[in-house]
Amino acid sequence: MARKNKKDTPLKNRVPTGIEGFDELCEGGLVRDRTYLLSGTSGAGKTVFSLQFLYNGIKDFNECGIFVATEERPKQIRENAFMFGWDLKALEDEGKLAIIDATSTKLNLKSREKYVDVRPFDMKFMIDHIISIQGEISAKRAVVDSSTSIGLYIQDISKLRIELLKLSITLEILGMTSILTCEVLDESNPNRFGIENFVTDGVIAMYFKRMENERVHSLEIYKMRGSAHSKRMNPYDITPEGIVVHPHDELYSGF
Ligand SMILES: Nc1ncnc2c1ncn2[C@@H]1O[C@H](COP(=O)(O)OP(=O)(O)O)[C@@H](O)[C@H]1O
Ligand SMILES: [Mg+2]
């Protein structure tokens, strides 16, 4: 499949997502070595966005990636990604992508994955695992999909805040630019537990709203420390090649 031209010239400290139309919303990409929350309701496209960020990172920017899968088994993730033309298995075989199976053990299922989180509810264990894999493949990008499952396990909000802070600071110290996805029930509030927003450097909110008789996708950059960014709602499509943002399209009224 032909790769798209990356016409935006990012600022030096930027990590382009390579997602068409997105990087121009924020001076050429995410700020390097920061952690972002990607929020949205189920089906908004959070997993697709995160995978595209890692896939483009490897293919276009030579930055290896780690994907922590807490809600879907790696097999399903590979299959879904393949529908977009992204061959994750090939990248794993080349040692450029590591997928941590943090789902199977939780569901009491056996896993034959190379990287399995055998103590899925233990944040320290997850962090140690990420540190060791980062040392192995020198990853520059990471995704935890999703942080919501961590929150569902850690009920104590102050403890959750500390655990998420530990996670995001570790990712930053390791020199990785990261996305934590967060599944929200109410689109007007981009953080499920009311605290994720405070422990990340930026928040990207994805919406999937009903407009009369169809649903329309749009996203906004809700917060991005250290960067100028768009304040608009930007429509996007999930196409057979992945997410395409339309930063110059006028948004429908009544949103
Ligand atoms: N191959 C594909 N082509 C086009 N759209 C797709 C494809 N696969 C999934 N989608 C769209 O992406 C949605 C799922 O996105 P996903 O990232 O899994 O959502 P989330 O992680 O926010 O729950 C599906 O509901 C569908 O609309
Ligand atoms: Mg998902």
Short mmCIF file of C-alpha atoms and ligand atoms in Angstrom, two decimals:
data_model
loop_
_atom_site.label_atom_id
_atom_site.label_comp_id
_atom_site.label_asym_id
_atom_site.label_seq_id
_atom_site.Cartn_x
_atom_site.Cartn_y
_atom_site.Cartn_z
CA MET A 1 0.00 0.00 0.00
CA ALA A 2 1.34 3.47 -0.90
CA ARG A 3 2.41 5.53 2.08
CA LYS A 4 1.04 9.06 2.23
CA ASN A 5 3.32 12.06 1.93
CA LYS A 6 3.93 13.77 5.24
CA LYS A 7 3.74 17.36 4.12
CA ASP A 8 3.83 18.96 7.56
CA THR A 9 7.24 19.88 8.88
CA PRO A 10 7.00 19.28 12.60
CA LEU A 11 8.71 21.34 15.29
CA LYS A 12 11.91 19.71 16.56
CA ASN A 13 10.44 18.38 19.79
CA ARG A 14 7.45 16.82 18.02
CA VAL A 15 6.43 13.26 17.48
CA PRO A 16 4.20 13.14 14.41
CA THR A 17 1.35 10.68 14.62
CA GLY A 18 1.35 10.45 10.84
CA ILE A 19 -2.44 10.37 11.04
CA GLU A 20 -3.66 12.38 8.08
CA GLY A 21 -4.96 15.79 9.15
CA PHE A 22 -4.10 15.36 12.84
CA ASP A 23 -0.54 16.68 13.21
CA GLU A 24 -1.37 20.07 11.76
CA LEU A 25 -3.76 20.57 14.70
CA CYS A 26 -0.80 20.69 17.09
CA GLU A 27 2.28 22.20 15.49
CA GLY A 28 3.30 18.99 13.77
CA GLY A 29 2.65 16.32 16.38
CA LEU A 30 2.60 15.34 20.04
CA VAL A 31 5.26 16.84 22.29
CA ARG A 32 8.11 14.34 22.65
CA ASP A 33 8.30 12.23 25.84
CA ARG A 34 4.91 13.25 27.10
CA THR A 35 1.87 11.16 27.99
CA TYR A 36 -1.54 11.74 26.45
CA LEU A 37 -5.00 10.63 27.35
CA LEU A 38 -7.13 9.60 24.40
CA SER A 39 -10.72 9.52 25.55
CA GLY A 40 -13.96 8.55 23.89
CA THR A 41 -16.95 6.27 24.07
CA SER A 42 -16.78 2.69 22.87
CA GLY A 43 -16.40 2.56 19.08
CA ALA A 44 -15.05 6.11 18.80
CA GLY A 45 -11.80 4.83 17.27
CA LYS A 46 -9.37 4.99 20.20
CA THR A 47 -7.74 1.64 19.47
CA VAL A 48 -7.47 2.42 15.75
CA PHE A 49 -5.88 5.82 16.49
CA SER A 50 -3.39 4.28 18.93
CA LEU A 51 -2.37 1.47 16.59
CA GLN A 52 -1.99 3.94 13.72
CA PHE A 53 0.27 6.08 15.93
CA LEU A 54 2.51 3.08 16.62
CA TYR A 55 2.40 1.69 13.09
CA ASN A 56 3.27 5.03 11.45
CA GLY A 57 5.95 5.56 14.08
CA ILE A 58 7.69 2.38 12.99
CA LYS A 59 7.10 2.64 9.25
CA ASP A 60 7.60 6.37 8.71
CA PHE A 61 9.69 7.61 11.61
CA ASN A 62 11.77 4.60 12.61
CA GLU A 63 10.49 4.66 16.20
CA CYS A 64 9.74 1.30 17.80
CA GLY A 65 6.58 0.84 19.85
CA ILE A 66 4.99 -1.03 22.76
CA PHE A 67 1.27 -1.77 22.90
CA VAL A 68 -0.22 -2.91 26.21
CA ALA A 69 -3.52 -4.64 25.48
CA THR A 70 -5.72 -4.79 28.54
CA GLU A 71 -9.07 -5.28 26.83
CA GLU A 72 -8.55 -7.23 23.64
CA ARG A 73 -6.33 -10.22 23.02
CA PRO A 74 -3.33 -9.56 20.77
CA LYS A 75 -4.72 -11.99 18.19
CA GLN A 76 -7.82 -9.83 17.74
CA ILE A 77 -5.74 -6.68 17.63
CA ARG A 78 -3.54 -8.10 14.87
CA GLU A 79 -6.60 -9.20 12.92
CA ASN A 80 -8.32 -5.83 13.25
CA ALA A 81 -5.14 -3.97 12.31
CA PHE A 82 -4.65 -6.20 9.29
CA MET A 83 -8.01 -4.99 7.96
CA PHE A 84 -6.37 -1.56 7.65
CA GLY A 85 -3.38 -3.05 5.88
CA TRP A 86 -1.16 -2.89 8.97
CA ASP A 87 0.82 -6.10 9.37
CA LEU A 88 1.70 -5.98 13.05
CA LYS A 89 3.05 -9.52 13.11
CA ALA A 90 5.74 -8.57 10.59
CA LEU A 91 6.79 -5.63 12.80
CA GLU A 92 6.85 -7.87 15.87
CA ASP A 93 9.01 -10.40 14.03
CA GLU A 94 11.41 -7.59 13.14
CA GLY A 95 11.62 -6.63 16.82
CA LYS A 96 10.11 -3.20 16.24
CA LEU A 97 6.79 -3.71 17.97
CA ALA A 98 5.96 -5.49 21.23
CA ILE A 99 2.40 -6.30 22.20
CA ILE A 100 1.86 -7.15 25.87
CA ASP A 101 -1.07 -9.47 26.44
CA ALA A 102 -2.61 -8.05 29.61
CA THR A 103 -6.01 -9.53 28.80
CA SER A 104 -5.73 -13.33 28.79
CA THR A 105 -4.64 -13.89 32.38
CA LYS A 106 -7.37 -11.58 33.58
CA LEU A 107 -9.89 -13.77 31.78
CA ASN A 108 -8.26 -17.01 32.96
CA LEU A 109 -7.26 -17.85 29.40
CA LYS A 110 -3.98 -19.39 28.37
CA SER A 111 -1.73 -17.19 26.27
CA ARG A 112 1.04 -18.19 23.89
CA GLU A 113 2.16 -14.61 23.41
CA LYS A 114 5.80 -13.66 23.80
CA TYR A 115 4.91 -10.92 26.29
CA VAL A 116 2.23 -11.85 28.79
CA ASP A 117 1.22 -9.86 31.80
CA VAL A 118 0.78 -12.67 34.31
CA ARG A 119 -0.23 -10.28 37.07
CA PRO A 120 -2.59 -8.04 35.13
CA PHE A 121 -3.86 -6.09 38.12
CA ASP A 122 -0.44 -5.17 39.40
CA MET A 123 0.75 -1.78 38.18
CA LYS A 124 4.31 -2.28 39.40
CA PHE A 125 4.53 -5.49 37.43
CA MET A 126 3.19 -3.77 34.32
CA ILE A 127 5.67 -0.93 34.69
CA ASP A 128 8.59 -3.36 35.20
CA HIS A 129 7.50 -5.27 32.12
CA ILE A 130 7.40 -2.08 30.04
CA ILE A 131 10.84 -1.07 31.33
CA SER A 132 12.33 -4.43 30.39
CA ILE A 133 10.79 -4.45 26.89
CA GLN A 134 11.86 -0.85 26.32
CA GLY A 135 15.40 -1.93 27.13
CA GLU A 136 15.04 -4.75 24.61
CA ILE A 137 13.67 -2.88 21.60
CA SER A 138 14.48 0.78 22.45
CA ALA A 139 10.87 1.82 21.98
CA LYS A 140 10.09 5.51 21.56
CA ARG A 141 6.30 5.19 21.56
CA ALA A 142 3.92 3.35 23.88
CA VAL A 143 0.19 2.78 24.19
CA VAL A 144 -1.80 1.44 27.12
CA ASP A 145 -5.21 0.42 25.79
CA SER A 146 -6.93 1.03 28.05
CA SER A 147 -6.24 2.85 31.28
CA THR A 148 -9.90 2.41 32.17
CA SER A 149 -9.39 -1.21 33.14
CA ILE A 150 -6.73 -0.11 35.61
CA GLY A 151 -9.22 2.30 37.13
CA LEU A 152 -11.92 -0.32 37.33
CA TYR A 153 -9.60 -2.43 39.41
CA ILE A 154 -8.18 0.31 41.63
CA GLN A 155 -11.29 1.72 43.23
CA ASP A 156 -9.53 4.12 45.57
CA ILE A 157 -9.29 7.37 43.58
CA SER A 158 -6.25 8.79 45.37
CA LYS A 159 -4.42 5.50 44.83
CA LEU A 160 -5.46 5.43 41.18
CA ARG A 161 -4.13 8.94 40.73
CA ILE A 162 -0.75 7.92 42.13
CA GLU A 163 -0.63 4.75 40.02
CA LEU A 164 -1.45 6.59 36.78
CA LEU A 165 1.08 9.28 37.66
CA LYS A 166 3.73 6.60 38.23
CA LEU A 167 2.89 5.06 34.88
CA SER A 168 3.00 8.31 32.92
CA ILE A 169 6.20 9.52 34.61
CA THR A 170 7.92 6.18 34.00
CA LEU A 171 6.98 6.31 30.33
CA GLU A 172 8.37 9.84 30.11
CA ILE A 173 11.61 8.97 31.90
CA LEU A 174 12.08 6.02 29.56
CA GLY A 175 11.95 8.51 26.68
CA MET A 176 8.66 7.39 25.25
CA THR A 177 5.80 9.44 23.87
CA SER A 178 2.68 7.65 25.01
CA ILE A 179 -1.05 7.36 24.71
CA LEU A 180 -3.30 6.03 27.47
CA THR A 181 -6.77 5.37 26.17
CA CYS A 182 -9.76 6.00 28.39
CA GLU A 183 -13.24 4.78 27.72
CA VAL A 184 -15.86 7.27 28.84
CA LEU A 185 -19.56 6.76 29.32
CA ASP A 186 -20.45 10.43 29.11
CA GLU A 187 -18.92 12.29 26.17
CA SER A 188 -19.08 15.62 27.95
CA ASN A 189 -16.48 14.37 30.45
CA PRO A 190 -13.20 13.19 28.91
CA ASN A 191 -12.00 11.36 32.02
CA ARG A 192 -13.83 8.40 33.41
CA PHE A 193 -12.64 8.63 37.00
CA GLY A 194 -12.29 12.40 37.12
CA ILE A 195 -8.53 12.32 37.57
CA GLU A 196 -6.83 10.96 34.44
CA ASN A 197 -6.90 14.45 32.99
CA PHE A 198 -4.64 15.67 35.79
CA VAL A 199 -1.97 13.06 35.38
CA THR A 200 -1.37 13.40 31.66
CA ASP A 201 0.19 16.18 29.63
CA GLY A 202 -2.58 16.31 27.11
CA VAL A 203 -6.08 15.13 26.40
CA ILE A 204 -7.49 14.27 23.00
CA ALA A 205 -11.22 13.63 23.06
CA MET A 206 -12.90 11.56 20.37
CA TYR A 207 -16.65 11.81 19.85
CA PHE A 208 -19.16 9.73 18.01
CA LYS A 209 -22.35 11.77 18.12
CA ARG A 210 -25.72 11.12 16.66
CA MET A 211 -26.79 13.83 14.20
CA GLU A 212 -30.39 13.29 13.16
CA ASN A 213 -30.27 9.83 11.60
CA GLU A 214 -26.54 9.22 11.43
CA ARG A 215 -23.56 9.22 13.76
CA VAL A 216 -20.61 11.50 13.03
CA HIS A 217 -17.04 11.30 14.34
CA SER A 218 -15.17 14.37 15.55
CA LEU A 219 -12.20 15.02 17.79
CA GLU A 220 -10.81 17.90 19.76
CA ILE A 221 -7.53 18.56 21.49
CA TYR A 222 -8.83 19.36 24.92
CA LYS A 223 -5.47 20.08 26.47
CA MET A 224 -1.83 19.93 25.31
CA ARG A 225 0.81 21.24 27.66
CA GLY A 226 3.73 22.93 25.95
CA SER A 227 2.01 23.41 22.61
CA ALA A 228 -0.31 25.64 20.66
CA HIS A 229 -3.21 23.59 19.36
CA SER A 230 -6.54 23.65 17.60
CA LYS A 231 -9.54 24.49 19.76
CA ARG A 232 -12.02 23.25 17.20
CA MET A 233 -14.06 20.11 16.85
CA ASN A 234 -12.53 18.41 13.86
CA PRO A 235 -14.51 15.83 11.92
CA TYR A 236 -12.80 12.55 11.09
CA ASP A 237 -13.56 9.33 9.29
CA ILE A 238 -12.43 5.79 9.98
CA THR A 239 -11.54 4.74 6.44
CA PRO A 240 -10.19 1.40 5.18
CA GLU A 241 -6.71 2.98 5.57
CA GLY A 242 -7.34 4.17 9.11
CA ILE A 243 -8.32 7.48 10.66
CA VAL A 244 -8.41 10.60 8.48
CA VAL A 245 -9.02 13.94 10.19
CA HIS A 246 -10.53 16.84 8.25
CA PRO A 247 -9.15 19.95 9.95
CA HIS A 248 -10.52 22.39 7.39
CA ASP A 249 -14.03 21.05 7.10
CA GLU A 250 -16.76 23.02 8.77
CA LEU A 251 -18.45 21.02 11.43
CA TYR A 252 -22.15 20.40 11.14
CA SER A 253 -24.30 22.60 13.32
CA GLY A 254 -25.98 21.50 16.50
CA PHE A 255 -23.03 19.60 17.95
N1 LIG B 1 -11.51 -2.08 8.57
C1 LIG B 1 -12.25 -1.03 8.94
N2 LIG B 1 -12.61 -0.09 8.04
C2 LIG B 1 -13.35 0.98 8.42
N3 LIG B 1 -13.78 1.19 9.67
C3 LIG B 1 -13.46 0.29 10.60
C4 LIG B 1 -12.68 -0.86 10.30
N4 LIG B 1 -12.49 -1.56 11.43
C5 LIG B 1 -13.14 -0.87 12.39
N5 LIG B 1 -13.72 0.24 11.90
C6 LIG B 1 -14.47 1.23 12.67
O1 LIG B 1 -13.78 1.46 13.88
C7 LIG B 1 -14.67 1.25 14.99
C8 LIG B 1 -13.93 0.64 16.17
O2 LIG B 1 -12.90 1.49 16.54
P1 LIG B 1 -12.07 1.20 17.86
O3 LIG B 1 -10.80 1.93 17.70
O4 LIG B 1 -12.00 -0.25 18.13
O5 LIG B 1 -12.98 1.91 18.94
P2 LIG B 1 -12.67 2.13 20.49
O6 LIG B 1 -11.33 1.59 20.77
O7 LIG B 1 -12.80 3.61 20.70
O8 LIG B 1 -13.79 1.40 21.19
C9 LIG B 1 -15.71 0.30 14.48
O9 LIG B 1 -16.92 0.44 15.21
C10 LIG B 1 -15.85 0.72 13.03
O10 LIG B 1 -16.75 1.81 12.92
MG MG B 2 -10.67 0.03 21.99
#
